[in-house]
Short mmCIF file of C-alpha atoms in Angstrom, two decimals:
data_model
loop_
_atom_site.label_atom_id
_atom_site.label_comp_id
_atom_site.label_asym_id
_atom_site.label_seq_id
_atom_site.Cartn_x
_atom_site.Cartn_y
_atom_site.Cartn_z
CA MET A 1 0.20 0.08 -0.21
CA ALA A 2 1.54 3.62 -0.81
CA ALA A 3 1.16 6.11 1.63
CA ASP A 4 -0.33 8.45 -0.83
CA HIS A 5 -2.02 10.53 1.81
CA VAL A 6 -5.56 10.44 0.51
CA VAL A 7 -7.48 11.14 3.38
CA ASP A 8 -7.66 14.38 5.01
CA PHE A 9 -6.35 13.45 8.82
CA PRO A 10 -2.91 12.65 10.52
CA THR A 11 -2.49 8.76 10.77
CA LEU A 12 0.24 6.48 11.71
CA TRP A 13 1.22 5.39 7.67
CA VAL A 14 4.37 3.64 9.12
CA VAL A 15 1.71 0.82 10.05
CA PRO A 16 0.31 -0.22 6.99
CA GLU A 17 3.59 -0.32 5.27
CA TRP A 18 4.99 -2.61 8.58
CA ILE A 19 2.42 -4.51 8.05
CA GLU A 20 3.16 -5.16 4.45
CA GLU A 21 6.37 -5.67 4.95
CA HIS A 22 6.69 -7.86 7.89
CA CYS A 23 3.70 -10.09 7.47
CA PRO A 24 2.79 -12.50 4.86
CA ILE A 25 0.42 -14.44 3.01
CA PRO A 26 -0.33 -16.98 5.92
CA ASP A 27 -2.03 -19.49 3.63
CA GLY A 28 -3.26 -20.57 0.32
CA PHE A 29 -2.03 -20.62 -3.65
CA ARG A 30 -0.07 -17.81 -2.32
CA VAL A 31 1.58 -18.97 1.19
CA GLY A 32 4.52 -16.57 2.14
CA GLU A 33 4.46 -14.20 -0.52
CA ARG A 34 3.89 -10.59 0.63
CA LEU A 35 0.74 -9.56 1.66
CA GLU A 36 -0.66 -6.67 0.28
CA LEU A 37 -3.99 -4.78 2.86
CA TYR A 38 -7.25 -4.72 0.58
CA PRO A 39 -8.57 -1.16 0.33
CA TRP A 40 -11.32 -2.12 3.17
CA GLN A 41 -8.45 -3.46 5.50
CA ALA A 42 -6.09 -0.71 4.41
CA TRP A 43 -8.89 2.20 5.62
CA CYS A 44 -9.78 0.45 9.28
CA THR A 45 -6.42 0.23 9.70
CA VAL A 46 -5.20 4.03 8.89
CA ASN A 47 -8.74 4.59 10.86
CA HIS A 48 -7.60 2.72 13.56
CA TYR A 49 -4.07 4.59 14.02
CA ARG A 50 -5.76 7.96 13.47
CA VAL A 51 -3.91 10.56 15.26
CA LYS A 52 -5.70 13.49 17.15
CA PRO A 53 -4.08 16.91 15.70
CA SER A 54 -3.50 17.67 19.31
CA ALA A 55 -1.55 14.75 20.45
CA ARG A 56 1.50 15.03 22.53
CA PHE A 57 4.19 13.03 22.96
CA GLY A 58 4.45 10.36 25.83
CA GLN A 59 0.37 10.28 25.23
CA LEU A 60 -1.05 6.58 24.36
CA ALA A 61 -4.40 5.83 23.78
CA PRO A 62 -5.68 9.55 24.57
CA ALA A 63 -3.21 10.42 21.32
CA PHE A 64 -5.63 8.41 19.11
CA HIS A 65 -8.61 10.05 17.65
CA ASN A 66 -10.66 6.35 17.95
CA ARG A 67 -10.57 4.87 21.27
CA ARG A 68 -11.39 1.46 20.10
CA SER A 69 -12.44 0.13 16.64
CA GLN A 70 -15.22 -1.98 15.21
CA VAL A 71 -14.95 -4.01 11.93
CA VAL A 72 -18.02 -5.87 10.99
CA MET A 73 -17.85 -8.22 7.62
CA PRO A 74 -18.95 -10.90 5.77
CA GLN A 75 -17.75 -14.64 5.83
CA LYS A 76 -14.29 -14.96 3.64
CA THR A 77 -13.33 -11.59 3.84
CA GLY A 78 -10.17 -11.82 5.20
CA LYS A 79 -10.72 -10.73 8.84
CA GLY A 80 -8.86 -13.23 10.38
CA PRO A 81 -5.49 -12.10 8.63
CA TRP A 82 -6.27 -8.46 9.02
CA SER A 83 -6.09 -8.88 12.62
CA ALA A 84 -3.88 -11.51 13.37
CA ALA A 85 -1.24 -8.28 11.27
CA LEU A 86 -2.27 -5.55 13.20
CA LEU A 87 -1.95 -7.94 16.67
CA LEU A 88 1.76 -8.31 15.10
CA ALA A 89 2.06 -4.72 14.61
CA GLU A 90 1.02 -4.37 17.98
CA ALA A 91 3.40 -6.44 19.72
CA VAL A 92 6.59 -5.33 17.79
CA GLY A 93 5.70 -2.50 15.12
CA PRO A 94 5.43 1.20 15.25
CA VAL A 95 2.42 1.63 16.66
CA VAL A 96 2.52 3.98 20.00
CA PHE A 97 2.90 7.97 19.08
CA ALA A 98 5.76 9.65 19.14
CA GLY A 99 5.86 12.81 18.14
CA TRP A 100 5.06 14.82 15.14
CA ALA A 101 7.80 14.72 12.27
CA VAL A 102 9.72 17.39 11.14
CA GLY A 103 11.00 15.90 8.12
CA GLY A 104 13.28 13.49 7.14
CA GLU A 105 13.05 11.21 9.64
CA ARG A 106 13.37 7.74 9.67
CA TYR A 107 11.59 4.66 11.82
CA ARG A 108 14.32 1.56 11.20
CA CYS A 109 13.75 -1.89 12.56
CA ALA A 110 17.24 -2.36 13.15
CA ASP A 111 16.78 -0.03 15.74
CA HIS A 112 14.09 -2.00 17.18
CA GLY A 113 15.58 -5.94 17.16
CA CYS A 114 14.27 -6.65 13.85
CA ASP A 115 16.63 -7.68 11.25
CA CYS A 116 14.81 -7.16 8.00
CA GLY A 117 16.30 -3.90 6.83
CA TRP A 118 13.23 -2.33 5.97
CA TRP A 119 12.91 1.59 6.80
CA TYR A 120 9.83 4.27 6.51
CA SER A 121 11.09 8.03 6.26
CA TYR A 122 8.59 10.42 7.54
CA ARG A 123 7.26 13.10 5.77
CA ALA A 124 7.10 16.75 7.71
CA GLY A 125 4.05 17.09 9.71
CA GLU A 126 3.30 13.20 10.15
CA PRO A 127 2.74 11.57 12.63
CA MET A 128 5.64 9.46 13.87
CA GLY A 129 5.31 5.49 15.80
CA ARG A 130 7.42 3.44 18.11
CA PRO A 131 7.37 0.04 19.79
CA TRP A 132 5.15 -1.00 22.87
CA PRO A 133 8.16 -1.43 25.46
CA THR A 134 6.22 -4.04 27.29
CA PRO A 135 3.07 -5.27 25.00
CA LEU A 136 0.57 -7.21 26.41
CA ILE A 137 -1.87 -8.79 23.82
CA GLN A 138 -5.26 -10.46 24.21
CA LEU A 139 -6.77 -12.17 21.67
CA THR A 140 -10.47 -13.54 22.73
CA ALA A 141 -13.42 -14.94 21.05
CA SER A 142 -15.94 -17.83 22.39
CA SER A 143 -14.32 -21.00 21.58
CA GLU A 144 -10.75 -22.76 20.74
CA ASP A 145 -12.09 -23.00 17.29
CA GLN A 146 -13.16 -19.42 16.86
CA VAL A 147 -9.94 -17.72 18.57
CA ALA A 148 -8.06 -20.33 15.93
CA ASN A 149 -9.09 -18.26 12.86
CA VAL A 150 -7.27 -15.24 13.84
CA PHE A 151 -4.13 -17.29 15.79
CA ARG A 152 -3.88 -19.49 13.19
CA PRO A 153 -2.80 -16.75 10.43
CA LEU A 154 -0.90 -15.22 13.39
CA GLN A 155 1.46 -18.02 14.09
CA SER A 156 1.69 -18.63 10.18
CA MET A 157 2.69 -15.23 9.80
CA VAL A 158 5.26 -15.36 12.13
CA ARG A 159 7.16 -18.60 11.02
CA ARG A 160 7.19 -17.55 7.51
CA GLY A 161 8.32 -13.99 7.70
CA PRO A 162 11.16 -11.60 9.36
CA LEU A 163 9.44 -11.33 12.51
CA ALA A 164 10.49 -15.37 13.43
CA GLY A 165 13.65 -13.61 15.22
CA GLN A 166 11.57 -11.54 17.71
CA LEU A 167 8.81 -13.77 18.70
CA ARG A 168 8.99 -17.14 19.96
CA VAL A 169 5.24 -18.95 18.75
CA GLY A 170 3.69 -21.49 21.10
CA GLU A 171 0.37 -22.80 21.05
CA GLU A 172 -1.66 -20.74 23.39
CA PHE A 173 0.60 -18.05 23.34
CA ILE A 174 3.18 -15.99 21.76
CA ARG A 175 6.24 -14.33 23.42
CA VAL A 176 7.43 -11.00 22.28
CA GLY A 177 10.79 -10.36 23.58
CA GLU A 178 11.53 -11.14 27.85
CA ASP A 179 8.50 -9.36 29.01
CA GLY A 180 5.55 -9.60 26.45
CA ARG A 181 2.94 -11.58 25.74
CA ILE A 182 0.27 -12.32 22.37
CA ASP A 183 -2.31 -14.79 24.52
CA ALA A 184 -5.45 -16.08 23.22
CA VAL A 185 -8.19 -15.83 25.34
CA THR A 186 -11.77 -18.05 25.30
CA SER A 187 -14.29 -18.46 27.67
CA SER A 188 -12.96 -21.41 29.19
CA ALA A 189 -9.53 -19.50 30.21
CA MET A 190 -11.43 -16.74 31.74
CA SER A 191 -8.70 -16.77 35.07
CA ARG A 192 -6.37 -14.46 32.85
CA LEU A 193 -9.17 -11.49 33.10
CA GLY A 194 -8.37 -8.68 35.17
CA ASN A 195 -4.54 -8.96 33.73
CA PRO A 196 -2.82 -5.41 32.30
CA VAL A 197 -3.32 -5.31 28.82
CA THR A 198 -2.51 -2.49 25.77
CA THR A 199 -4.14 -4.58 23.32
CA VAL A 200 -7.46 -6.72 22.75
CA LEU A 201 -8.65 -7.93 19.95
CA GLN A 202 -12.24 -8.91 20.53
CA ASP A 203 -13.19 -11.78 17.78
CA GLU A 204 -16.70 -12.39 16.42
CA THR A 205 -18.85 -9.82 19.04
CA GLY A 206 -22.04 -10.75 17.36
CA GLN A 207 -22.20 -13.91 19.54
CA TRP A 208 -20.62 -12.12 22.66
CA THR A 209 -24.10 -11.89 25.07
CA VAL A 210 -25.13 -12.05 28.69
CA ALA A 211 -25.66 -15.26 28.71
CA ASN A 212 -22.60 -16.96 27.41
CA LYS A 213 -21.00 -13.87 29.60
CA LEU A 214 -18.77 -12.26 27.30
CA VAL A 215 -20.64 -8.89 27.95
CA ARG A 216 -18.83 -8.92 31.15
CA VAL A 217 -15.68 -10.41 29.35
CA ALA A 218 -15.77 -7.71 27.03
CA ASP A 219 -16.14 -4.49 29.89
CA THR A 220 -13.18 -6.23 32.10
CA GLN A 221 -11.00 -6.16 28.86
CA ARG A 222 -11.80 -2.46 28.33
CA ARG A 223 -11.06 -1.49 32.24
CA GLY A 224 -7.95 -3.22 32.29
CA LEU A 225 -6.90 -1.44 28.60
CA ALA A 226 -7.54 2.02 30.55
CA GLY A 227 -5.47 1.65 32.77
CA MET A 228 -3.36 0.73 30.43
CA GLY A 229 -3.51 3.23 27.70
CA GLY A 230 -3.92 1.01 25.09
CA ARG A 231 -7.07 0.31 22.81
CA ALA A 232 -9.57 -2.66 21.76
CA VAL A 233 -10.29 -3.99 17.77
CA GLU A 234 -13.75 -5.74 17.26
CA THR A 235 -14.45 -7.78 14.65
CA THR A 236 -17.77 -9.54 13.79
CA ASN A 237 -20.18 -11.02 11.13
CA GLY A 238 -23.76 -9.55 11.29
CA TRP A 239 -25.56 -9.94 14.33
CA ASP A 240 -28.94 -10.70 15.93
CA PRO A 241 -30.33 -8.32 16.79
CA SER A 242 -32.34 -9.97 19.34
CA GLU A 243 -29.37 -10.98 21.48
CA THR A 244 -28.14 -7.55 22.52
CA SER A 245 -24.49 -8.60 22.06
CA VAL A 246 -21.87 -6.99 21.96
CA ALA A 247 -21.82 -5.75 18.75
CA GLN A 248 -24.95 -4.78 18.92
CA LEU A 249 -24.00 -2.20 22.13
CA THR A 250 -20.76 -1.03 20.15
CA SER A 251 -22.80 -0.33 17.12
CA GLN A 252 -25.27 1.55 19.00
CA SER A 253 -23.13 3.44 21.70
CA LYS A 254 -23.15 7.14 21.32
CA SER A 255 -19.76 7.79 21.56
CA ALA A 256 -17.92 9.15 18.95
CA ASP A 257 -14.40 8.16 19.78
CA VAL A 258 -15.08 4.44 18.46
CA PHE A 259 -14.41 3.51 14.48
CA ARG A 260 -17.27 1.39 13.10
CA TYR A 261 -16.93 0.17 9.53
CA HIS A 262 -20.00 -1.66 8.29
CA PRO A 263 -20.61 -1.89 4.66
CA GLN A 264 -24.40 -2.84 3.95
CA ALA A 265 -26.42 -2.73 0.59
CA PRO A 266 -29.83 -1.04 0.36
CA ALA A 267 -32.26 -2.42 2.19
CA SER A 268 -34.50 -2.41 -0.17
CA LEU A 269 -32.56 -5.68 -2.15
CA SER A 270 -34.03 -8.77 -0.59
CA TYR A 271 -32.10 -11.66 0.51
CA GLY A 272 -34.26 -14.20 -0.56
CA ASP A 273 -34.31 -13.15 -4.54
CA LYS A 274 -30.74 -14.89 -6.17
CA ARG A 275 -30.38 -11.78 -8.57
CA GLN A 276 -31.04 -9.25 -5.38
CA ARG A 277 -28.77 -11.68 -3.24
CA ARG A 278 -25.50 -11.41 -6.06
CA LYS A 279 -26.36 -7.86 -5.75
CA ILE A 280 -25.94 -7.79 -2.44
CA HIS A 281 -22.93 -9.51 -2.27
CA GLN A 282 -21.31 -7.83 -4.67
CA ILE A 283 -21.36 -4.56 -2.29
CA VAL A 284 -20.96 -6.22 0.26
CA TYR A 285 -17.88 -8.33 -1.05
CA ALA A 286 -15.88 -5.27 -2.55
CA GLY A 287 -12.56 -5.29 -2.39
CA SER A 288 -12.00 -8.34 -1.30
CA SER A 289 -10.79 -9.98 -4.87
CA HIS A 290 -9.74 -13.65 -3.34
CA VAL A 291 -13.84 -13.97 -2.58
CA ASP A 292 -15.39 -16.34 -5.50
CA LEU A 293 -19.20 -15.19 -5.42
CA ASP A 294 -20.22 -17.71 -6.95
CA ALA A 295 -18.80 -20.29 -3.96
CA ILE A 296 -20.38 -18.14 -1.84
CA GLU A 297 -23.52 -17.94 -3.63
CA ALA A 298 -23.58 -21.77 -3.45
CA GLU A 299 -22.57 -21.72 0.34
CA ALA A 300 -25.47 -19.16 1.27
CA ALA A 301 -28.05 -20.65 -1.59
CA GLU A 302 -27.67 -23.88 1.09
CA LEU A 303 -28.22 -21.97 4.61
CA LEU A 304 -31.08 -20.28 3.33
CA GLU A 305 -33.19 -23.82 3.21
CA ARG A 306 -32.21 -24.00 6.70
CA ASP A 307 -31.88 -20.76 8.55
CA PRO A 308 -32.78 -18.02 6.31
CA SER A 309 -31.60 -15.57 8.87
CA GLN A 310 -28.02 -16.90 9.68
CA ALA A 311 -27.25 -16.75 5.55
CA GLU A 312 -28.24 -13.20 5.58
CA ARG A 313 -25.88 -12.21 8.42
CA PHE A 314 -22.92 -14.54 7.35
CA PHE A 315 -22.91 -14.13 3.47
CA GLY A 316 -25.11 -10.15 3.63
CA ASN A 317 -23.99 -9.01 6.47
CA ARG A 318 -26.66 -7.60 7.49
CA CYS A 319 -28.16 -7.74 11.33
CA VAL A 320 -31.70 -9.94 11.43
CA SER A 321 -33.11 -11.58 13.54
CA GLY A 322 -32.78 -15.29 13.79
CA THR A 323 -35.91 -17.99 13.36
CA SER A 324 -36.90 -17.54 16.73
CA GLY A 325 -37.96 -14.36 16.24
CA TRP A 326 -41.68 -13.55 15.66
CA LEU A 327 -42.39 -12.31 12.68
CA SER A 328 -39.54 -11.81 10.07
CA GLY A 329 -37.96 -8.34 9.74
CA GLU A 330 -37.56 -8.58 5.97
CA ARG A 331 -41.32 -9.37 5.65
CA TRP A 332 -41.70 -6.64 7.57
CA ALA A 333 -39.86 -3.97 5.82
CA ALA A 334 -41.19 -5.33 2.38
CA ARG A 335 -44.80 -4.23 3.47
CA ALA A 336 -43.34 -0.33 3.77
CA VAL A 337 -45.00 2.33 1.08
CA ALA A 338 -44.42 6.41 1.42
CA ARG A 339 -47.92 7.97 2.08
CA ARG A 340 -49.18 10.78 3.24
CA VAL A 341 -52.77 10.17 6.11
CA ARG A 342 -54.64 13.63 5.60
CA PRO A 343 -56.94 15.16 8.14
CA PHE A 344 -60.01 13.63 9.37
CA THR A 345 -59.44 10.17 7.98
CA ARG A 346 -60.95 7.22 9.69
CA ILE A 347 -58.64 5.47 11.98
CA THR A 348 -57.96 2.98 14.91
CA LEU A 349 -55.25 3.11 17.39
CA GLY A 350 -53.53 1.08 19.38
CA PHE A 351 -51.95 2.01 22.26
CA ASP A 352 -49.33 0.16 25.12
CA GLY A 353 -47.99 2.50 27.58
CA SER A 354 -45.39 1.85 30.40
CA ASP A 355 -43.76 4.42 33.19
CA VAL A 356 -40.14 3.80 33.86
CA ASP A 357 -38.58 0.88 31.98
CA ASP A 358 -40.14 0.24 28.42
CA TRP A 359 -41.18 2.30 25.94
CA THR A 360 -44.99 4.42 25.27
CA GLY A 361 -46.22 4.34 22.10
CA ILE A 362 -49.15 5.00 19.99
CA ARG A 363 -49.41 3.37 16.08
CA ALA A 364 -52.43 4.40 14.18
CA GLN A 365 -54.00 2.04 11.05
CA THR A 366 -56.20 3.47 8.41
CA MET A 367 -59.97 1.66 7.01
CA ASP A 368 -57.74 0.55 3.67
CA GLY A 369 -54.99 -1.07 6.08
CA HIS A 370 -51.98 1.37 5.84
CA GLN A 371 -50.67 1.48 9.42
CA PHE A 372 -48.38 4.61 10.86
CA THR A 373 -47.02 6.58 13.55
CA PRO A 374 -48.77 9.75 14.04
CA LEU A 375 -47.21 12.91 14.70
CA TYR A 376 -48.00 15.47 17.06
CA GLY A 377 -46.62 18.64 18.26
CA PRO A 378 -45.64 22.01 16.52
CA ASP A 379 -42.67 20.40 15.94
CA ASP A 380 -44.46 16.83 14.65
CA ALA A 381 -43.01 13.83 16.74
CA PRO A 382 -43.31 10.93 16.80
CA THR A 383 -46.03 9.17 19.58
CA VAL A 384 -43.05 7.03 21.31
CA TRP A 385 -41.73 7.98 24.27
CA ASN A 386 -38.61 6.29 25.69
CA PRO A 387 -38.42 7.20 29.24
CA ALA A 388 -34.88 7.50 29.33
CA ASP A 389 -35.05 10.51 27.10
CA PHE A 390 -37.28 12.25 29.46
CA GLY A 391 -35.47 11.86 32.66
CA GLY A 392 -35.91 8.01 33.40
CA GLN A 393 -39.94 8.56 33.25
CA VAL A 394 -42.57 8.25 30.38
CA PRO A 395 -43.97 12.27 30.27
CA ARG A 396 -47.36 11.90 30.63
CA GLY A 397 -48.36 15.05 30.11
CA GLU A 398 -47.10 14.76 26.63
CA VAL A 399 -49.12 11.55 26.24
CA HIS A 400 -52.67 13.00 26.77
CA ALA A 401 -51.59 16.12 24.41
CA ALA A 402 -50.66 14.15 21.82
CA MET A 403 -54.01 11.75 22.41
CA GLN A 404 -55.81 15.37 21.98
CA GLN A 405 -54.59 16.05 18.84
CA LEU A 406 -55.29 13.06 17.28
CA PHE A 407 -58.97 12.78 18.36
CA LYS A 408 -59.09 16.18 16.99
CA ARG A 409 -56.54 15.66 13.30
CA TYR A 410 -58.42 11.88 12.91
CA ASP A 411 -61.98 10.25 12.61
CA VAL A 412 -60.88 8.08 15.09
CA VAL A 413 -63.48 5.37 15.23
CA ARG A 414 -61.88 2.54 17.61
CA GLY A 415 -58.77 2.50 20.19
CA TYR A 416 -57.57 -0.46 21.89
CA PHE A 417 -55.75 0.62 24.80
CA ASP A 418 -53.48 -1.85 27.32
CA PRO A 419 -54.48 -0.66 30.34
CA PRO A 420 -51.62 -1.79 32.90
CA TYR A 421 -49.70 1.84 34.74
CA TRP A 422 -52.00 3.61 32.52
CA GLU A 423 -56.21 2.78 33.72
CA THR A 424 -56.57 6.02 34.87
CA ASP A 425 -55.14 8.06 32.28
CA ILE A 426 -57.43 5.38 29.96
CA ASP A 427 -60.29 6.75 32.11
CA GLN A 428 -59.92 9.84 31.45
CA TRP A 429 -59.99 9.15 27.88
CA ALA A 430 -62.77 6.75 27.48
CA ASP A 431 -64.84 10.02 29.29
CA LEU A 432 -63.55 12.79 27.34
CA TYR A 433 -63.84 10.58 23.78
CA GLY A 434 -66.67 8.19 24.14
CA GLU A 435 -66.02 4.42 25.52
CA GLU A 436 -67.09 3.09 22.50
CA ARG A 437 -64.02 4.53 20.69
CA VAL A 438 -61.50 3.89 23.80
CA ILE A 439 -61.56 0.57 24.54
CA ARG A 440 -59.68 -1.41 27.29
CA TRP A 441 -57.83 -3.99 25.72
CA HIS A 442 -55.51 -6.35 27.98
CA THR A 443 -52.53 -7.58 26.12
CA ARG A 444 -51.97 -10.38 29.02
CA ARG A 445 -54.86 -12.36 28.04
CA ILE A 446 -53.31 -15.70 26.26
CA VAL A 447 -56.63 -16.66 23.83
CA GLN A 448 -56.89 -13.10 22.24
CA MET A 449 -53.51 -11.99 22.17
CA HIS A 450 -52.60 -14.54 20.46
CA ALA A 451 -55.50 -14.75 17.92
CA ALA A 452 -54.33 -10.85 17.37
CA CYS A 453 -50.65 -11.34 16.52
CA GLU A 454 -51.58 -14.21 14.24
CA ARG A 455 -53.95 -11.69 12.44
CA LEU A 456 -51.65 -8.90 11.93
CA LYS A 457 -48.52 -11.56 11.02
CA THR A 458 -50.74 -12.93 8.45
CA ASP A 459 -51.64 -10.20 6.82
CA VAL A 460 -48.08 -8.99 6.56
CA LEU A 461 -47.54 -12.04 4.91
CA LYS A 462 -49.97 -12.66 2.17
CA ALA A 463 -48.77 -12.91 -0.98
CA ASP A 464 -50.71 -10.22 -2.69
CA SER A 465 -49.31 -7.55 -3.39
CA GLY A 466 -52.41 -5.07 -1.77
CA GLY A 467 -53.94 -5.21 1.77
CA PHE A 468 -51.45 -4.22 4.44
CA SER A 469 -48.99 -1.85 4.41
CA HIS A 470 -47.25 0.60 6.86
CA ASP A 471 -45.15 3.97 7.04
CA GLY A 472 -41.60 2.05 7.61
CA CYS A 473 -40.93 3.95 11.04
CA PRO A 474 -38.09 2.59 12.20
CA THR A 475 -38.31 1.87 15.96
CA THR A 476 -41.33 -0.09 14.81
CA GLN A 477 -39.03 -2.01 12.32
CA ALA A 478 -36.68 -2.77 15.69
CA HIS A 479 -39.17 -3.85 18.00
CA ILE A 480 -40.81 -6.32 14.83
CA GLU A 481 -37.40 -7.79 14.96
CA SER A 482 -36.49 -8.20 18.20
CA ALA A 483 -40.21 -9.24 19.36
CA ARG A 484 -40.56 -13.07 20.18
CA ALA A 485 -42.94 -15.35 20.19
CA LEU A 486 -43.30 -17.24 24.17
CA ALA A 487 -44.67 -20.24 23.96
CA ARG A 488 -48.56 -21.26 26.43
CA PRO A 489 -50.60 -23.87 26.97
CA GLY A 490 -52.45 -24.97 23.74
CA ASP A 491 -50.35 -24.39 21.19
CA ARG A 492 -50.56 -20.27 21.35
CA TYR A 493 -48.01 -17.69 22.39
CA VAL A 494 -47.70 -14.06 23.81
CA LEU A 495 -44.95 -11.68 22.79
CA ARG A 496 -41.88 -10.98 24.63
CA LYS A 497 -38.56 -9.08 24.87
CA PRO A 498 -35.20 -11.27 24.70
CA SER A 499 -33.11 -9.29 26.95
CA GLN A 500 -34.11 -5.86 29.23
CA SER A 501 -32.37 -3.81 27.07
CA GLN A 502 -34.11 -4.65 23.95
CA LYS A 503 -37.57 -3.29 23.46
CA ILE A 504 -40.95 -4.49 21.42
CA ASP A 505 -43.52 -2.21 22.90
CA LEU A 506 -44.23 -0.87 19.63
CA ALA A 507 -44.85 -4.06 17.92
CA PRO A 508 -48.35 -4.79 20.71
CA CYS A 509 -49.30 -1.08 19.15
CA SER A 510 -49.24 -2.43 15.87
CA VAL A 511 -51.20 -5.89 16.81
CA LEU A 512 -53.84 -3.86 18.76
CA ALA A 513 -54.03 -1.31 15.85
CA ASN A 514 -54.64 -3.64 13.62
CA GLU A 515 -56.87 -6.11 15.73
CA ALA A 516 -59.17 -3.00 15.78
CA TRP A 517 -59.15 -2.28 12.52
CA ALA A 518 -60.06 -6.00 11.67
CA ASP A 519 -63.03 -5.76 14.23
CA CYS A 520 -63.89 -2.60 12.90
CA VAL A 521 -64.92 -4.00 9.09
CA ALA A 522 -66.03 -7.28 10.61
CA ALA A 523 -68.67 -4.54 12.19
CA GLY A 524 -69.49 -2.54 9.30
CA LEU A 525 -67.60 0.10 10.79
CA ALA A 526 -65.23 0.81 8.02
CA GLU A 527 -67.02 3.51 5.72
CA ALA A 528 -67.90 7.02 7.23
CA PRO A 529 -72.07 6.48 7.98
CA VAL A 530 -73.94 8.41 5.34
CA SER A 531 -76.24 10.87 6.57
CA LEU A 532 -79.82 11.69 4.99
CA TYR A 533 -80.53 14.61 6.32
CA TYR A 534 -80.56 17.45 3.23
CA GLY A 535 -81.67 20.08 5.03
CA ALA A 536 -84.44 22.71 4.76
#
């Protein structure tokens, strides 16, 4: 990779150059040949080593723009070899900020125990690098097989390249000098956690969950890094949004000092359609020239037969819920239609309320089957309230104001309201707007809730192009994907959330709005009554 400064920020250009000189191709027909970073690998490398313009000599992690990085790529794109090369750079390469070059300074391998003869000349104003004095590195994964995906190419790169004189390769760790180490850590070797570390690679964090205790592992490692001025890198395939994995938590974090790389195809492309799937693969595998898309298609097509969501995550680089989900997020998204609902349109409502933990929301549905999240107030805010955005408690005054506006703006024929936490409020609405329009509807009733969930699911999955549609509300999309069917006696189910942090509240709202609509249609209330009064 030529250091041709195609980005507009300072970075340790010496690192990708060092990697290509010291990390040979670890396997395949070109094993042992010089490695050339793919464009995506180079881009992730220069972003991970991006230096703050205000960086000062002696700073460790605070010298860098990104405290840690996350790379989300599909199967077989080269995450493992890239991760191995990055770890070797962290072990003996120039990855620590060493001040700003005046121009003409050189990084010489000979000055740092490597006899390969390579050197790098810095340009004026370029950040310089030096190795860690005592690198303490952990390569972490959920299992031994998973950790081997990086550890095997790492071992091969050392044995086949110029680093064999500096590193001693073992079966479970690599010795760096006298006191440094690269340790392979799995969920069965947690006794190593808590040790001081300078670098951590967390592999396949889409599988790191509370259930397998790897969320705690990630937190523990990052605390260790903070004490040493070190940084972390995550690599993963697309994750299941219902599992609240470390990868998902990183992706959703509001931290500005996390570099995220996650190439994705447009959501409008269906992974179930072969031609569209080909377009998806062309986008997410772009730059990985060794990949044969015909081979990827064959693997993906076979996996699609038994686990469509897994195929889409592994090869389509998408984050989709597993087959245990209640309703396919892809099928729900396919029903999205851009449409304006005019004032005084006849609608039904679905309301599900909480107080301090879960969200409160309102969904509406027109009499021709179009569902949407209404807007309210002068700023046209959606009728969705996350208590975390309001000091930890749902703003009941705003909900009342929104309800008043909805009944004024639209012709609300009927609304189904789940009573818990909102019994008094619903009584007030019934008094204001009429008991025939504000109806208490308990979602805890197994028989009725199962039937209502199945009705909405059937309406969404119908093969015809007409019928049910919705507005594409992203919050509802996420809640639909997260909703799980909790089995109950009699081959029935109710909806549940997979974890406390994973919300589904707009899913019951959609179920209730659709159920109110179906009951109105059955009762002959879909059409406005015709007045026979003609006046004098």
